PDB file of C-alpha atoms and ligand atoms in Angstrom:
ATOM      1  CA  MET A   7       0.000   0.005   0.009  1.00 97.00           C
ATOM      2  CA  ARG A   8       1.008   3.639  -0.362  1.00 97.00           C
ATOM      3  CA  PHE A   9       2.794   4.795   2.796  1.00 97.00           C
ATOM      4  CA  ASP A  10       1.758   8.278   3.804  1.00 96.00           C
ATOM      5  CA  LEU A  11       3.101   9.657   7.074  1.00 93.00           C
ATOM      6  CA  MET A  12      -0.048  11.801   7.522  1.00 93.00           C
ATOM      7  CA  TYR A  13      -2.229   8.681   7.822  1.00 95.00           C
ATOM      8  CA  HIS A  14       0.227   5.904   8.705  1.00 96.00           C
ATOM      9  CA  ARG A  15       2.258   7.377  11.582  1.00 95.00           C
ATOM     10  CA  HIS A  16       1.308   4.249  13.576  1.00 96.00           C
ATOM     11  CA  LEU A  17       3.327   2.189  11.069  1.00 97.00           C
ATOM     12  CA  LEU A  18       6.453   4.346  11.238  1.00 97.00           C
ATOM     13  CA  SER A  19       8.248   2.303  13.905  1.00 97.00           C
ATOM     14  CA  GLN A  20       7.583  -0.886  11.909  1.00 98.00           C
ATOM     15  CA  VAL A  21       9.020   0.686   8.750  1.00 98.00           C
ATOM     16  CA  VAL A  22      12.085   1.779  10.765  1.00 98.00           C
ATOM     17  CA  ASP A  23      12.494  -1.819  12.096  1.00 98.00           C
ATOM     18  CA  CYS A  24      12.087  -3.254   8.592  1.00 98.00           C
ATOM     19  CA  TYR A  25      14.737  -0.877   7.204  1.00 98.00           C
ATOM     20  CA  ARG A  26      17.198  -1.715   9.983  1.00 98.00           C
ATOM     21  CA  ASN A  27      16.572  -5.484   9.600  1.00 98.00           C
ATOM     22  CA  VAL A  28      17.032  -5.410   5.810  1.00 98.00           C
ATOM     23  CA  PHE A  29      20.388  -3.613   5.994  1.00 98.00           C
ATOM     24  CA  ALA A  30      21.579  -5.722   8.935  1.00 98.00           C
ATOM     25  CA  GLU A  31      21.674  -8.728   6.597  1.00 97.00           C
ATOM     26  CA  PHE A  32      24.208  -9.799   3.977  1.00 94.00           C
ATOM     27  CA  PRO A  33      25.435  -8.231   1.693  1.00 91.00           C
ATOM     28  CA  TRP A  34      25.178  -4.937   3.609  1.00 94.00           C
ATOM     29  CA  ASP A  35      25.980  -6.305   7.096  1.00 97.00           C
ATOM     30  CA  GLU A  36      25.061  -2.947   8.608  1.00 97.00           C
ATOM     31  CA  TRP A  37      23.952  -4.128  12.071  1.00 98.00           C
ATOM     32  CA  LYS A  38      26.627  -3.022  14.541  1.00 98.00           C
ATOM     33  CA  LYS A  39      29.784  -0.935  14.207  1.00 98.00           C
ATOM     34  CA  CYS A  40      32.834  -0.115  16.277  1.00 98.00           C
ATOM     35  CA  GLU A  41      33.253   3.651  16.474  1.00 97.00           C
ATOM     36  CA  VAL A  42      36.954   3.315  17.261  1.00 98.00           C
ATOM     37  CA  CYS A  43      38.233   1.141  14.344  1.00 98.00           C
ATOM     38  CA  GLY A  44      35.259   1.360  11.971  1.00 97.00           C
ATOM     39  CA  THR A  45      34.642  -2.415  11.756  1.00 97.00           C
ATOM     40  CA  LYS A  46      30.999  -3.330  10.991  1.00 97.00           C
ATOM     41  CA  TRP A  47      29.091  -6.547  11.591  1.00 98.00           C
ATOM     42  CA  GLY A  48      25.909  -8.013  10.137  1.00 98.00           C
ATOM     43  CA  ILE A  49      23.266  -9.861  12.125  1.00 98.00           C
ATOM     44  CA  SER A  50      24.968 -13.161  11.158  1.00 97.00           C
ATOM     45  CA  SER A  51      27.776 -12.178  13.589  1.00 97.00           C
ATOM     46  CA  LEU A  52      25.370 -12.151  16.559  1.00 97.00           C
ATOM     47  CA  GLU A  53      27.179 -15.033  18.319  1.00 97.00           C
ATOM     48  CA  VAL A  54      30.623 -13.559  17.768  1.00 96.00           C
ATOM     49  CA  LEU A  55      29.567 -10.198  19.133  1.00 97.00           C
ATOM     50  CA  SER A  56      27.552 -11.519  22.064  1.00 97.00           C
ATOM     51  CA  GLY A  57      30.551 -13.738  22.927  1.00 97.00           C
ATOM     52  CA  ALA A  58      32.605 -10.537  23.131  1.00 97.00           C
ATOM     53  CA  ASN A  59      29.904  -8.817  25.264  1.00 98.00           C
ATOM     54  CA  TYR A  60      29.324  -6.430  22.385  1.00 98.00           C
ATOM     55  CA  MET A  61      32.724  -4.878  23.075  1.00 98.00           C
ATOM     56  CA  HIS A  62      35.421  -3.918  20.529  1.00 98.00           C
ATOM     57  CA  CYS A  63      38.497  -1.731  20.926  1.00 98.00           C
ATOM     58  CA  GLY A  64      37.586  -1.330  24.591  1.00 97.00           C
ATOM     59  CA  GLN A  65      34.164   0.173  23.813  1.00 97.00           C
ATOM     60  CA  GLU A  66      30.614  -1.074  23.397  1.00 98.00           C
ATOM     61  CA  VAL A  67      29.682  -1.444  19.707  1.00 98.00           C
ATOM     62  CA  LYS A  68      26.898   0.835  18.441  1.00 98.00           C
ATOM     63  CA  ASP A  69      23.904   0.237  16.133  1.00 98.00           C
ATOM     64  CA  TYR A  70      25.017   0.862  12.550  1.00 98.00           C
ATOM     65  CA  HIS A  71      21.686   2.508  11.705  1.00 98.00           C
ATOM     66  CA  SER A  72      20.327   3.993  14.947  1.00 98.00           C
ATOM     67  CA  ILE A  73      16.539   4.154  15.295  1.00 98.00           C
ATOM     68  CA  GLN A  74      16.852   7.937  15.583  1.00 98.00           C
ATOM     69  CA  ARG A  75      18.812   8.313  12.348  1.00 98.00           C
ATOM     70  CA  VAL A  76      16.486   6.111  10.342  1.00 98.00           C
ATOM     71  CA  LEU A  77      13.478   7.977  11.719  1.00 97.00           C
ATOM     72  CA  GLU A  78      15.069  11.272  10.685  1.00 97.00           C
ATOM     73  CA  GLN A  79      15.867   9.954   7.198  1.00 97.00           C
ATOM     74  CA  ILE A  80      12.296   8.717   6.699  1.00 97.00           C
ATOM     75  CA  GLN A  81      10.799  11.978   7.951  1.00 94.00           C
ATOM     76  CA  ASP A  82      13.124  13.892   5.659  1.00 95.00           C
ATOM     77  CA  GLU A  83      12.581  11.721   2.540  1.00 96.00           C
ATOM     78  CA  VAL A  84       8.939  10.645   2.822  1.00 96.00           C
ATOM     79  CA  ARG A  85       7.281  13.939   1.990  1.00 94.00           C
ATOM     80  CA  ALA A  86       4.053  14.861   0.239  1.00 93.00           C
ATOM     81  CA  GLU A  87       5.528  14.486  -3.257  1.00 95.00           C
ATOM     82  CA  THR A  88       7.450  11.295  -2.367  1.00 98.00           C
ATOM     83  CA  SER A  89       6.192   8.087  -3.870  1.00 98.00           C
ATOM     84  CA  SER A  90       6.415   5.712  -0.905  1.00 98.00           C
ATOM     85  CA  TRP A  91       5.138   2.155  -0.752  1.00 98.00           C
ATOM     86  CA  ILE A  92       5.183  -0.632   1.829  1.00 98.00           C
ATOM     87  CA  ALA A  93       4.455  -4.319   1.664  1.00 98.00           C
ATOM     88  CA  MET A  94       2.536  -5.926   4.529  1.00 98.00           C
ATOM     89  CA  THR A  95       1.521  -9.443   5.384  1.00 98.00           C
ATOM     90  CA  GLU A  96      -2.090 -10.328   6.043  1.00 97.00           C
ATOM     91  CA  TYR A  97      -1.223 -10.013   9.783  1.00 97.00           C
ATOM     92  CA  GLY A  98      -0.054  -6.431   9.380  1.00 96.00           C
ATOM     93  CA  GLN A  99       3.689  -6.985   9.486  1.00 98.00           C
ATOM     94  CA  VAL A 100       5.687  -4.535   7.345  1.00 98.00           C
ATOM     95  CA  VAL A 101       8.072  -6.663   5.233  1.00 98.00           C
ATOM     96  CA  GLY A 102       9.178  -4.294   2.502  1.00 98.00           C
ATOM     97  CA  PHE A 103       9.471  -0.626   1.552  1.00 98.00           C
ATOM     98  CA  ALA A 104      10.339   1.528  -1.468  1.00 98.00           C
ATOM     99  CA  TRP A 105      10.400   5.247  -1.862  1.00 98.00           C
ATOM    100  CA  ALA A 106      11.514   7.814  -4.365  1.00 98.00           C
ATOM    101  CA  PHE A 107      11.153  11.583  -4.710  1.00 98.00           C
ATOM    102  CA  PRO A 108      11.561  14.325  -7.278  1.00 98.00           C
ATOM    103  CA  ILE A 109      14.798  16.307  -7.003  1.00 97.00           C
ATOM    104  CA  THR A 110      16.414  19.106  -9.033  1.00 97.00           C
ATOM    105  CA  LEU A 111      19.806  18.609 -10.706  1.00 96.00           C
ATOM    106  CA  ASP A 112      21.511  20.975  -8.262  1.00 96.00           C
ATOM    107  CA  ALA A 113      20.087  19.144  -5.263  1.00 97.00           C
ATOM    108  CA  LEU A 114      21.052  15.820  -6.817  1.00 96.00           C
ATOM    109  CA  VAL A 115      24.673  16.942  -7.283  1.00 96.00           C
ATOM    110  CA  ALA A 116      24.779  18.102  -3.652  1.00 97.00           C
ATOM    111  CA  LYS A 117      23.165  14.837  -2.437  1.00 96.00           C
ATOM    112  CA  LEU A 118      25.303  12.429  -4.470  1.00 97.00           C
ATOM    113  CA  GLY A 119      28.482  14.472  -4.712  1.00 97.00           C
ATOM    114  CA  ARG A 120      28.887  13.880  -8.484  1.00 97.00           C
ATOM    115  CA  PRO A 121      29.434  17.168 -10.396  1.00 96.00           C
ATOM    116  CA  ASP A 122      29.350  15.327 -13.744  1.00 96.00           C
ATOM    117  CA  LEU A 123      25.646  14.457 -13.384  1.00 96.00           C
ATOM    118  CA  PRO A 124      24.046  17.554 -14.969  1.00 95.00           C
ATOM    119  CA  ALA A 125      26.031  17.044 -18.146  1.00 96.00           C
ATOM    120  CA  THR A 126      25.397  13.327 -18.536  1.00 96.00           C
ATOM    121  CA  ILE A 127      21.724  13.495 -17.584  1.00 96.00           C
ATOM    122  CA  SER A 128      20.917  16.553 -19.705  1.00 95.00           C
ATOM    123  CA  ALA A 129      22.663  14.972 -22.692  1.00 95.00           C
ATOM    124  CA  GLY A 130      20.458  11.903 -22.416  1.00 94.00           C
ATOM    125  CA  TRP A 131      16.976  13.015 -21.277  1.00 95.00           C
ATOM    126  CA  ASP A 132      14.423  15.833 -21.360  1.00 94.00           C
ATOM    127  CA  HIS A 133      14.127  15.938 -17.572  1.00 94.00           C
ATOM    128  CA  GLN A 134      12.748  19.466 -16.984  1.00 94.00           C
ATOM    129  CA  ASN A 135      14.941  19.733 -13.901  1.00 96.00           C
ATOM    130  CA  ARG A 136      12.788  17.251 -11.961  1.00 97.00           C
ATOM    131  CA  ILE A 137      14.489  13.903 -11.630  1.00 97.00           C
ATOM    132  CA  ALA A 138      12.979  10.864  -9.907  1.00 98.00           C
ATOM    133  CA  TYR A 139      15.561   9.812  -7.309  1.00 98.00           C
ATOM    134  CA  LEU A 140      14.939   6.145  -6.485  1.00 98.00           C
ATOM    135  CA  SER A 141      16.131   6.439  -2.905  1.00 97.00           C
ATOM    136  CA  GLU A 142      15.426   3.210  -1.040  1.00 97.00           C
ATOM    137  CA  ILE A 143      14.078  -0.271  -1.615  1.00 98.00           C
ATOM    138  CA  GLY A 144      14.264  -3.278   0.672  1.00 98.00           C
ATOM    139  CA  VAL A 145      12.485  -6.519   1.538  1.00 98.00           C
ATOM    140  CA  LEU A 146      13.047  -8.636   4.668  1.00 98.00           C
ATOM    141  CA  LYS A 147      15.272 -11.658   3.924  1.00 98.00           C
ATOM    142  CA  GLU A 148      12.535 -14.207   4.734  1.00 98.00           C
ATOM    143  CA  PHE A 149      10.257 -12.540   2.140  1.00 98.00           C
ATOM    144  CA  GLN A 150      12.702 -12.021  -0.694  1.00 98.00           C
ATOM    145  CA  ARG A 151      12.543 -13.578  -4.153  1.00 98.00           C
ATOM    146  CA  ARG A 152       8.737 -13.613  -4.279  1.00 97.00           C
ATOM    147  CA  GLY A 153       8.289 -10.517  -6.441  1.00 98.00           C
ATOM    148  CA  ILE A 154       7.593  -8.112  -3.572  1.00 98.00           C
ATOM    149  CA  ALA A 155      10.249  -5.553  -4.623  1.00 98.00           C
ATOM    150  CA  THR A 156       9.027  -5.843  -8.206  1.00 98.00           C
ATOM    151  CA  ARG A 157       5.533  -4.849  -7.139  1.00 98.00           C
ATOM    152  CA  LEU A 158       6.774  -2.026  -4.904  1.00 98.00           C
ATOM    153  CA  ALA A 159       8.967  -0.673  -7.702  1.00 98.00           C
ATOM    154  CA  GLN A 160       6.168  -0.900 -10.212  1.00 98.00           C
ATOM    155  CA  ARG A 161       3.693   1.038  -8.029  1.00 98.00           C
ATOM    156  CA  ARG A 162       6.347   3.670  -7.363  1.00 98.00           C
ATOM    157  CA  LEU A 163       7.138   3.944 -11.049  1.00 98.00           C
ATOM    158  CA  GLU A 164       3.493   4.374 -12.064  1.00 97.00           C
ATOM    159  CA  GLU A 165       2.944   7.065  -9.443  1.00 98.00           C
ATOM    160  CA  GLN A 166       6.061   8.954 -10.558  1.00 97.00           C
ATOM    161  CA  ARG A 167       4.960   8.807 -14.201  1.00 97.00           C
ATOM    162  CA  ASP A 168       1.603  10.256 -13.098  1.00 97.00           C
ATOM    163  CA  GLN A 169       3.626  13.126 -11.549  1.00 96.00           C
ATOM    164  CA  ASP A 170       5.094  13.678 -14.994  1.00 96.00           C
ATOM    165  CA  LEU A 171       8.600  12.623 -13.944  1.00 97.00           C
ATOM    166  CA  ARG A 172      10.545  11.548 -16.978  1.00 97.00           C
ATOM    167  CA  VAL A 173      13.875  10.175 -15.784  1.00 98.00           C
ATOM    168  CA  GLY A 174      14.838   7.970 -12.835  1.00 98.00           C
ATOM    169  CA  ILE A 175      18.199   7.868 -11.122  1.00 98.00           C
ATOM    170  CA  VAL A 176      19.531   5.223  -8.706  1.00 98.00           C
ATOM    171  CA  ARG A 177      22.832   4.614  -6.908  1.00 98.00           C
ATOM    172  CA  VAL A 178      23.971   1.011  -6.682  1.00 97.00           C
ATOM    173  CA  LYS A 179      27.085  -1.093  -6.051  1.00 96.00           C
ATOM    174  CA  ARG A 180      28.542  -2.633  -9.203  1.00 97.00           C
ATOM    175  CA  THR A 181      31.353  -4.928  -7.991  1.00 94.00           C
ATOM    176  CA  PRO A 182      30.427  -7.479  -7.049  1.00 92.00           C
ATOM    177  CA  PRO A 183      27.149  -6.738  -8.827  1.00 95.00           C
ATOM    178  CA  SER A 184      24.372  -6.038  -6.332  1.00 96.00           C
ATOM    179  CA  VAL A 185      20.943  -7.480  -6.956  1.00 97.00           C
ATOM    180  CA  THR A 186      19.727  -3.968  -7.746  1.00 97.00           C
ATOM    181  CA  TYR A 187      22.620  -3.246 -10.155  1.00 98.00           C
ATOM    182  CA  THR A 188      21.686  -6.346 -12.206  1.00 97.00           C
ATOM    183  CA  TRP A 189      17.943  -5.691 -11.890  1.00 98.00           C
ATOM    184  CA  TYR A 190      18.042  -2.067 -13.048  1.00 98.00           C
ATOM    185  CA  SER A 191      20.659  -2.721 -15.754  1.00 98.00           C
ATOM    186  CA  LYS A 192      18.522  -5.515 -17.172  1.00 97.00           C
ATOM    187  CA  ARG A 193      15.691  -2.986 -17.464  1.00 97.00           C
ATOM    188  CA  GLY A 194      17.756  -0.558 -19.507  1.00 97.00           C
ATOM    189  CA  PHE A 195      19.205   1.707 -16.820  1.00 98.00           C
ATOM    190  CA  GLN A 196      22.495   3.166 -18.072  1.00 97.00           C
ATOM    191  CA  LEU A 197      25.657   4.297 -16.346  1.00 97.00           C
ATOM    192  CA  VAL A 198      25.749   8.071 -15.837  1.00 97.00           C
ATOM    193  CA  SER A 199      28.441   8.431 -13.190  1.00 97.00           C
ATOM    194  CA  GLU A 200      30.944   6.298 -11.281  1.00 98.00           C
ATOM    195  CA  TYR A 201      32.566   6.958  -7.924  1.00 98.00           C
ATOM    196  CA  GLY A 202      35.679   4.830  -8.454  1.00 96.00           C
ATOM    197  CA  ASP A 203      35.539   3.952  -4.729  1.00 96.00           C
ATOM    198  CA  LEU A 204      36.234   0.633  -3.004  1.00 92.00           C
ATOM    199  CA  GLU A 205      32.591  -0.440  -3.182  1.00 89.00           C
ATOM    200  CA  ASP A 206      32.468   0.579  -6.870  1.00 97.00           C
ATOM    201  CA  ARG A 207      29.316   2.630  -6.440  1.00 97.00           C
ATOM    202  CA  VAL A 208      27.779   3.841  -9.676  1.00 98.00           C
ATOM    203  CA  ILE A 209      24.804   5.952 -10.687  1.00 98.00           C
ATOM    204  CA  LEU A 210      22.333   4.628 -13.273  1.00 98.00           C
ATOM    205  CA  ALA A 211      19.594   6.463 -15.166  1.00 98.00           C
ATOM    206  CA  ARG A 212      16.729   5.639 -17.451  1.00 98.00           C
ATOM    207  CA  GLY A 213      13.715   7.382 -19.003  1.00 97.00           C
ATOM    208  CA  LEU A 214      10.539   6.283 -17.222  1.00 97.00           C
ATOM    209  CA  GLN A 215       8.432   6.014 -20.379  1.00 96.00           C
ATOM    210  CA  GLY A 216       8.157   2.439 -21.574  1.00 96.00           C
ATOM    211  CA  LEU A 217       9.735   1.067 -18.381  1.00 97.00           C
ATOM    212  CA  SER A 218       8.163  -1.838 -16.554  1.00 97.00           C
ATOM    213  CA  PHE A 219       9.477  -3.904 -13.627  1.00 96.00           C
ATOM    214  CA  GLU A 220       6.760  -6.493 -13.976  1.00 94.00           C
ATOM    215  CA  ARG A 221       7.653  -7.875 -17.360  1.00 76.00           C
ATOM    216  CA  ASP A 222      10.941  -8.329 -19.259  1.00 68.00           C
TER     217      ASP A 222
HETATM  218  C1  COA B 322      16.951  -5.904  -3.749  1.00 60.06           C
HETATM  219  C2  COA B 322      15.740  -6.461  -3.034  1.00 60.06           C
HETATM  220  C3  COA B 322      14.871  -5.300  -2.560  1.00 60.06           C
HETATM  221  C4  COA B 322      14.945  -7.345  -3.958  1.00 60.06           C
HETATM  222  O1  COA B 322      13.743  -7.767  -3.266  1.00 60.06           O
HETATM  223  P1  COA B 322      12.867  -9.031  -3.709  1.00 60.06           P
HETATM  224  O2  COA B 322      11.493  -8.836  -3.204  1.00 60.06           O
HETATM  225  O3  COA B 322      13.583 -10.255  -3.351  1.00 60.06           O
HETATM  226  O4  COA B 322      12.882  -8.873  -5.310  1.00 60.06           O
HETATM  227  P2  COA B 322      11.943  -9.576  -6.386  1.00 60.06           P
HETATM  228  O5  COA B 322      11.567 -10.944  -5.913  1.00 60.06           O
HETATM  229  O6  COA B 322      10.856  -8.658  -6.752  1.00 60.06           O
HETATM  230  O7  COA B 322      12.963  -9.686  -7.572  1.00 60.06           O
HETATM  231  C5  COA B 322      13.489  -8.544  -8.268  1.00 60.06           C
HETATM  232  C6  COA B 322      14.560  -8.956  -9.221  1.00 60.06           C
HETATM  233  O8  COA B 322      15.750  -9.238  -8.510  1.00 60.06           O
HETATM  234  C7  COA B 322      16.201 -10.576  -8.728  1.00 60.06           C
HETATM  235  N1  COA B 322      16.685 -11.095  -7.446  1.00 60.06           N
HETATM  236  C8  COA B 322      16.119 -10.926  -6.253  1.00 60.06           C
HETATM  237  N2  COA B 322      16.873 -11.469  -5.292  1.00 60.06           N
HETATM  238  C9  COA B 322      17.974 -11.956  -5.898  1.00 60.06           C
HETATM  239  C10 COA B 322      19.125 -12.627  -5.438  1.00 60.06           C
HETATM  240  N3  COA B 322      19.324 -12.861  -4.135  1.00 60.06           N
HETATM  241  N4  COA B 322      20.048 -12.951  -6.357  1.00 60.06           N
HETATM  242  C11 COA B 322      19.896 -12.666  -7.670  1.00 60.06           C
HETATM  243  N5  COA B 322      18.794 -12.076  -8.160  1.00 60.06           N
HETATM  244  C12 COA B 322      17.836 -11.723  -7.288  1.00 60.06           C
HETATM  245  C13 COA B 322      14.959 -11.291  -9.239  1.00 60.06           C
HETATM  246  O9  COA B 322      15.289 -12.401 -10.051  1.00 60.06           O
HETATM  247  C14 COA B 322      14.244 -10.211  -9.985  1.00 60.06           C
HETATM  248  O10 COA B 322      14.832  -9.998 -11.253  1.00 60.06           O
HETATM  249  P3  COA B 322      14.035 -10.216 -12.622  1.00 60.06           P
HETATM  250  O11 COA B 322      12.701  -9.482 -12.485  1.00 60.06           O
HETATM  251  O12 COA B 322      14.892  -9.595 -13.649  1.00 60.06           O
HETATM  252  O13 COA B 322      13.884 -11.664 -12.741  1.00 60.06           O
HETATM  253  C15 COA B 322      16.147  -7.343  -1.809  1.00 60.06           C
HETATM  254  O14 COA B 322      17.106  -8.260  -2.244  1.00 60.06           O
HETATM  255  C16 COA B 322      16.755  -6.530  -0.672  1.00 60.06           C
HETATM  256  O15 COA B 322      16.042  -5.979   0.145  1.00 60.06           O
HETATM  257  N6  COA B 322      18.098  -6.472  -0.608  1.00 60.06           N
HETATM  258  C17 COA B 322      18.769  -5.765   0.467  1.00 60.06           C
HETATM  259  C18 COA B 322      18.539  -4.263   0.378  1.00 60.06           C
HETATM  260  C19 COA B 322      19.103  -3.653  -0.895  1.00 60.06           C
HETATM  261  O16 COA B 322      20.105  -4.122  -1.416  1.00 60.06           O
HETATM  262  N7  COA B 322      18.456  -2.595  -1.344  1.00 60.06           N
HETATM  263  C20 COA B 322      18.881  -1.838  -2.511  1.00 60.06           C
HETATM  264  C21 COA B 322      19.926  -0.842  -2.198  1.00 60.06           C
HETATM  265  S1  COA B 322      20.420   0.033  -3.662  1.00 60.06           S
HETATM  266 ZN1   ZN B 323      37.131  -1.724  17.003  1.00 60.06          ZN
END
């Protein structure tokens, strides 16, 4: 269903939990971190960490994504013009989320730190300075590979087309190829910028006309 903070504030803490659980799993492993040495652990390291009393470098490890930070991110990104969707089980458990919002080229450069974006995007698409930034998508591990993200992405896409957004942008990890890198590439998203960092993060773009996540 569409997730609107005006009407669904009672679901906010579940969406926060879902986000934190999704990114605590492989391949992100963003569950706990040591603020001294920067090491991070996924939920699969629970036994190792509990065996060490959740201590590293002489300090207690911290949540990688604190509840407060995720709450702030959602409140910042899920605004009136944001296309935000959640997946729920018949028992009301939130098991997936996806949101995206319109952004200007200047704001996109500031957000992603890639000054080459205006040139590459303007060369490829008639974007009218309103780009659809595909910010977040995630599905709990136990519910993956059943088409839930596909349906969330499709609803999001249709709503953004209704808002007359013409080009979508997404940031993904290329090496090793993330599920989303392969998924978006297969649907015609093209490389528009690369970070050249250790995680090999890249930015992909595609016109929204003619795009569908539900069929090849
Ligand atoms: C990416 C993610 C949202 C996909 O959710 P999902 O509900 O399992 O996805 P779907 O079942 O709708 O499948 C979507 C596509 O991904 C593919 N896919 C999903 N999981 C995959 C896996 N583990 N390995 C390879 N391909 C996979 C599917 O085959 C499908 O591709 P196709 O339509 O071309 O056949 C989910 O894996 C996830 O939450 N990952 C962690 C969070 C994350 O990486 N978010 C994106 C950050 S940019
Ligand atoms: Zn440490």
